[in-house]
Amino acid sequence: MTYKAQFHPGSSDPSKNRKKYMDPEYKLQKIRSVSDEDVVRVLGHRQPGEDYKSVHPPLEEMGEPECSVRELVEPTPGTKAGDRIRYVQFTDSVYFAPISPYQRSWMYSYRYRGMDSGTLSGRHVVEARERDLEAISKELIESETFDAARTGIRGRTVHGHALRLDENGIMFDAMQRYVFDKSTGEVKYVKDMVGQEIPAPISVGKPLPEEELKTRTTIYRADGVTIKDDPEVLEMVQNVHWERSFGGFEPFKEAKFKEGL
Amino acid sequence: MKIRPEIQIFPFKLISKETADKITDELTRFDFVTNVSVHGPSIQSSQSENYMVGWIWIEVEDNNENVQKIIKDICDEFLPFGYNIEVGRFTKYKKGVSDYIKGLN
Amino acid sequence: MVYKDEKHNFMQAMKKKFEEAPDEKQTKYYVYGGYKQNKRKVEYFESGQQLAKERGIPGYNPSVGMPQGQRVLMPYQLSHTDIIANMDDLHFVNNAAMQQAWDDMRRTVLVGLDSPHSILEKRLGKEVTPETINHYLEVVNHAMPGAAVIQEHMVETDPRLVKDSYVKVYSGNDELIDEIDSRFVIDINKEFPENQAEALKKAIGKSMWQVVRIPTVVGRVCDGGTVSRWSAMQIGMSFIGAYNLCAGEAATGDFAYAAKHGSVIQMSDMMPARRARGPNEPGGLMYGIVSDCAQSMAKYPDDPARHSLEAIALAALIYDQIYLGSYMSGGVGFTQYATAAYTDNILEDFVYWGMEHVKDKYGDLANQKPSVKIINDIGTDVTMYCLEQYELYPAVMETHFGGSQRATCVSAAAGTSVAMATGNAQAGLSSWYLACNLHKEQMGRFGFYGYDLQDQIGAANTFSYRSDEGLPFELRGGNYPSYAMNVGHQSAYTGIVAAAHSARGDAWTLSPHIKVAFADKSLPFDFANITKEFGRGAMREFVPAGERDLIIP
């Protein structure tokens, strides 16, 4: 096959970052380490070391019917084990967060199996079998798509993506799940996703400087790069719009429309 | 009765209670300031005064260049990351339906 | 940063200084944290406690809800007014003007007089003259509020409870209207600028129509479906009384038929059975009709943007706050969201900027044929301008802190601008969807799941009109497929429809009849100043109809 997936049009920094994140061949850069136990603590779905709760017996014991689809699709580890479906949700600031909700959906779709993602303006939720979810969460939290200051791990009361950053450059969180440690310059989680306190603070490291975030972000902004600065992106969006319009129900014919109705 | 103008300070960062206190302390030293209110997103907390400040509304007797300069000087001192100043009327100046229902004034 | 740039309406509006003040105590601090720091909320809490004791059931108690901080208490300025209101007071429960706006629409039905007149003349051999019409109008104005005409021993309503009910007439026939008692007339010549009046009269023709307002209280206790029935019964009785007919002869049935089916214009269509709503309920209301209820073009004919914004405000109330917010979903949440379209002058700034941009680029409004190029050019320019305001001014971003609020305002401005450039609502709708795609791509975020769904699939039926595939935009409404679920779209859709016609200088959007019916000074709600009326409602200055103090202890 000669065709090589482009993933996203354009040549600007946000465009390049979108391409990287969506390309499953690209390995997300790991910029911090958070232990498996700490990921479990921040998620708050179970205690570290606690058994996974299950909603059905392991698939092998289920005696499933013969089914070509079942044969075709390899179950994920969590599915095989019969785990509950749990979630992780991120809030991404409009102020040059490394990634934003739509890019999360697109990236997850290329990278993860057996997940269901939901895209909103201020937050992005993904649901999966619990052990699969923990693996996804660990990769995301440790990766370059997560900034200590402008990304939040929030199950509820997510308000803050559109608010100004505080004096320390941290995104507002009404539940104060994380605190900025002035002495070390690090951000530490002191509560889990839904605001329950956790035994010991979990560091997610230092926030990246604004200039670096501007080169890492997937967000186009008027005080950064806009889609108008990246003609291929603008053209693609307009094309998508017109393909949808002229490919729709009994529309006026494109040629006629171009001449004016 | 005259409705006094208000001056809004809109910092480019959400400021801490401490920074806001410093600014309001400075402001309330001046006689032309008749009311200062501090607004911002609240934080869910057991502590009763836990908040961040998004903007400050200063009600003044009259708005003039002198007043603006004093306020600007205070802002320059405490808001190094930038701010906007606007003049207008931002708060209610008469009571509405729900105020009446609540028997408030 | 050019935050102080005077050209922004949202800043200009905030710069107004007030010279006069009512003798009210000034609003004091909303300072520091939750409700305990706020005197108002403390008293609110205390009255909640008191109420709980009186009725024996717990009630208002903020300590069980989300702590209410200052953000929630922020006042809102009604766009293009000086009125600053609490958000609470923009919920229709707290706002008598908002209730009356919808009451006045729901309780209206238009009934033709030509058909009954021809029954009287041709079938019954009666003479119909201006004198007999005047007499009939006197009778029907006695009967419509709920009074007896031809029967003895009849129940009647207390006239003070139904004083808002009346019947007026209008016609394109100036000579006939001249001979009708002016108390019963909506005079097109007086209510509209000359060119609009001529167009309206031509469209309405020589026919004479009645504008029927049944009592507000009847519309409320029953529903919109009752309006034409109440009206038809009283009209039938009035014909019998005024023209000395036999009650019960076959011909009288034709009056009822005309008033219920043959010669009637309802405000809105009945909805499918699964939605279970009669006519004159908001679900079946077309955008073009809401635009025609707004009277801004009659009073401010040189300001098409104002008309569009007024139509948006009215539609936000009816579709978002009342219909989707309460009929379909229940609760109070939708108000917070819907007010974004008519407060703080943000959408105001966007729409006027778009209109000026069109004028700068193409000279006059409504002089461009719809085309891919026009929609791409204007739609993209306006979208990028609006997004920039959010991105460069944190105050704007924080005011519209939800993606759906931003999405509505950006797409609305892109839609109204193209609608104004082309005078074509369909082109405006296409620009709405283009703006949605651009917005999503630029910010990497948009609205919420459902909001986005509607905007991803909508382009496919923009240019369609066949049944089940699409409709001209003016004829779409609350129950159009995929519009029936998401707050924040239909207000702006109404504005786009309104913009296409106001830019052309049209006297009406969809129905000349509805346009005339709402140019009526006897209505409690002033449809020429919609945001102002909402504000007066919030300030407890608005006097609604639907009195019931007379019949309670």
XYZ file of N, CA, C and O in Angstrom, chain C residues 113 117 120 126-144 149-150 167 169 176 179-184 208 210 234-235 237-245:
184
model
N -62.696 36.556 9.046
C -64.094 36.975 9.068
C -64.758 36.809 7.701
O -65.986 36.831 7.591
N -68.730 35.868 7.095
C -69.515 36.913 6.424
C -70.199 36.371 5.179
O -71.336 36.724 4.880
N -73.158 34.377 6.242
C -74.259 35.271 6.631
C -74.972 35.829 5.397
O -76.202 35.849 5.313
N -78.386 37.562 5.231
C -78.226 38.710 6.135
C -77.334 39.758 5.473
O -76.472 39.417 4.653
N -77.500 40.970 5.877
C -76.651 42.025 5.355
C -75.461 42.210 6.297
O -75.632 42.274 7.517
N -74.259 42.272 5.727
C -73.067 42.557 6.538
C -72.529 43.913 6.120
O -72.194 44.126 4.946
N -72.483 44.851 7.069
C -71.995 46.202 6.776
C -71.004 46.570 7.872
O -70.916 45.872 8.901
N -70.261 47.655 7.690
C -69.367 48.082 8.782
C -70.126 48.233 10.106
O -69.586 47.915 11.169
N -71.374 48.686 10.038
C -72.152 48.848 11.271
C -72.381 47.501 11.941
O -72.224 47.361 13.162
N -72.756 46.496 11.138
C -73.011 45.188 11.761
C -71.705 44.576 12.281
O -71.693 43.890 13.300
N -70.614 44.863 11.571
C -69.313 44.330 12.045
C -68.952 44.975 13.389
O -68.516 44.301 14.335
N -69.164 46.290 13.483
C -68.897 46.975 14.755
C -69.754 46.385 15.885
O -69.290 46.196 17.007
N -71.023 46.142 15.552
C -71.911 45.567 16.556
C -71.412 44.174 16.984
O -71.328 43.856 18.168
N -71.049 43.384 15.971
C -70.522 42.041 16.277
C -69.276 42.134 17.170
O -69.117 41.371 18.129
N -68.404 43.099 16.864
C -67.167 43.216 17.647
C -67.461 43.590 19.101
O -66.775 43.158 20.029
N -68.496 44.388 19.283
C -68.882 44.704 20.648
C -69.368 43.441 21.372
O -69.027 43.199 22.532
N -70.155 42.664 20.651
C -70.683 41.435 21.256
C -69.551 40.452 21.558
O -69.475 39.882 22.652
N -68.665 40.286 20.594
C -67.620 39.270 20.793
C -66.637 39.715 21.889
O -66.073 38.886 22.600
N -66.454 41.014 22.039
C -65.595 41.482 23.135
C -66.254 41.340 24.506
O -65.584 41.340 25.532
N -67.580 41.237 24.482
C -68.286 40.886 25.716
C -68.137 39.387 25.997
O -67.877 38.964 27.129
N -68.245 38.607 24.922
C -68.318 37.154 25.084
C -66.960 36.494 25.285
O -66.824 35.538 26.050
N -65.925 37.000 24.571
C -64.647 36.271 24.543
C -64.038 36.039 25.921
O -63.510 34.955 26.210
N -74.034 35.282 25.929
C -74.581 36.135 24.885
C -76.049 35.810 24.635
O -76.899 36.695 24.586
N -76.355 34.552 24.476
C -77.694 34.227 24.002
C -78.467 33.330 24.961
O -79.651 33.102 24.751
N -60.905 40.930 21.443
C -60.797 40.599 20.018
C -60.590 41.895 19.254
O -61.297 42.877 19.474
N -59.496 43.495 15.125
C -59.464 43.094 13.718
C -58.381 43.871 12.972
O -57.939 44.928 13.401
N -62.260 49.836 4.489
C -63.081 49.096 5.448
C -62.632 49.395 6.880
O -63.452 49.666 7.765
N -63.823 52.429 8.661
C -65.207 52.468 9.138
C -65.429 51.607 10.382
O -66.537 51.543 10.904
N -64.350 50.941 10.826
C -64.477 50.108 12.025
C -64.057 50.940 13.239
O -63.086 51.700 13.168
N -64.788 50.773 14.313
C -64.483 51.449 15.585
C -62.995 51.236 15.928
O -62.541 50.088 16.036
N -62.268 52.324 16.076
C -60.800 52.195 16.211
C -60.398 51.412 17.458
O -59.286 50.902 17.533
N -61.288 51.310 18.434
C -60.941 50.546 19.639
C -60.767 49.056 19.335
O -60.175 48.309 20.098
N -61.325 48.635 18.206
C -61.251 47.207 17.854
C -60.213 46.925 16.760
O -60.171 45.823 16.218
N -60.593 40.391 6.037
C -60.576 40.926 7.392
C -60.390 39.756 8.361
O -61.029 38.709 8.219
N -59.733 38.469 12.579
C -59.812 38.787 14.000
C -58.565 38.264 14.717
O -58.147 37.130 14.480
N -66.978 31.126 21.586
C -67.455 32.478 21.863
C -67.751 33.227 20.554
O -68.670 34.041 20.493
N -66.979 32.936 19.519
C -67.231 33.577 18.223
C -68.584 33.106 17.667
O -69.408 33.903 17.216
N -71.175 31.958 19.292
C -72.259 32.555 20.084
C -72.450 34.024 19.711
O -73.571 34.526 19.645
N -71.347 34.705 19.471
C -71.430 36.135 19.167
C -72.100 36.378 17.819
O -72.856 37.338 17.662
N -71.821 35.526 16.845
C -72.510 35.673 15.548
C -74.005 35.477 15.722
O -74.825 36.227 15.184
N -74.346 34.444 16.479
C -75.759 34.159 16.691
C -76.436 35.356 17.362
O -77.498 35.814 16.948
N -75.728 35.912 18.383
C -76.300 37.051 19.098
C -76.340 38.305 18.238
O -77.364 38.983 18.137
N -75.222 38.603 17.581
C -75.126 39.873 16.866
C -76.025 39.911 15.637
O -76.535 40.963 15.271
N -76.198 38.765 14.992
C -76.971 38.760 13.755
C -78.344 38.115 13.934
O -78.999 37.767 12.958
N -78.773 37.935 15.183
C -80.104 37.394 15.475
C -80.392 36.089 14.731
O -81.346 35.994 13.964
N -79.543 35.133 14.937
C -79.725 33.850 14.269
C -80.366 32.866 15.222
O -80.470 33.106 16.430
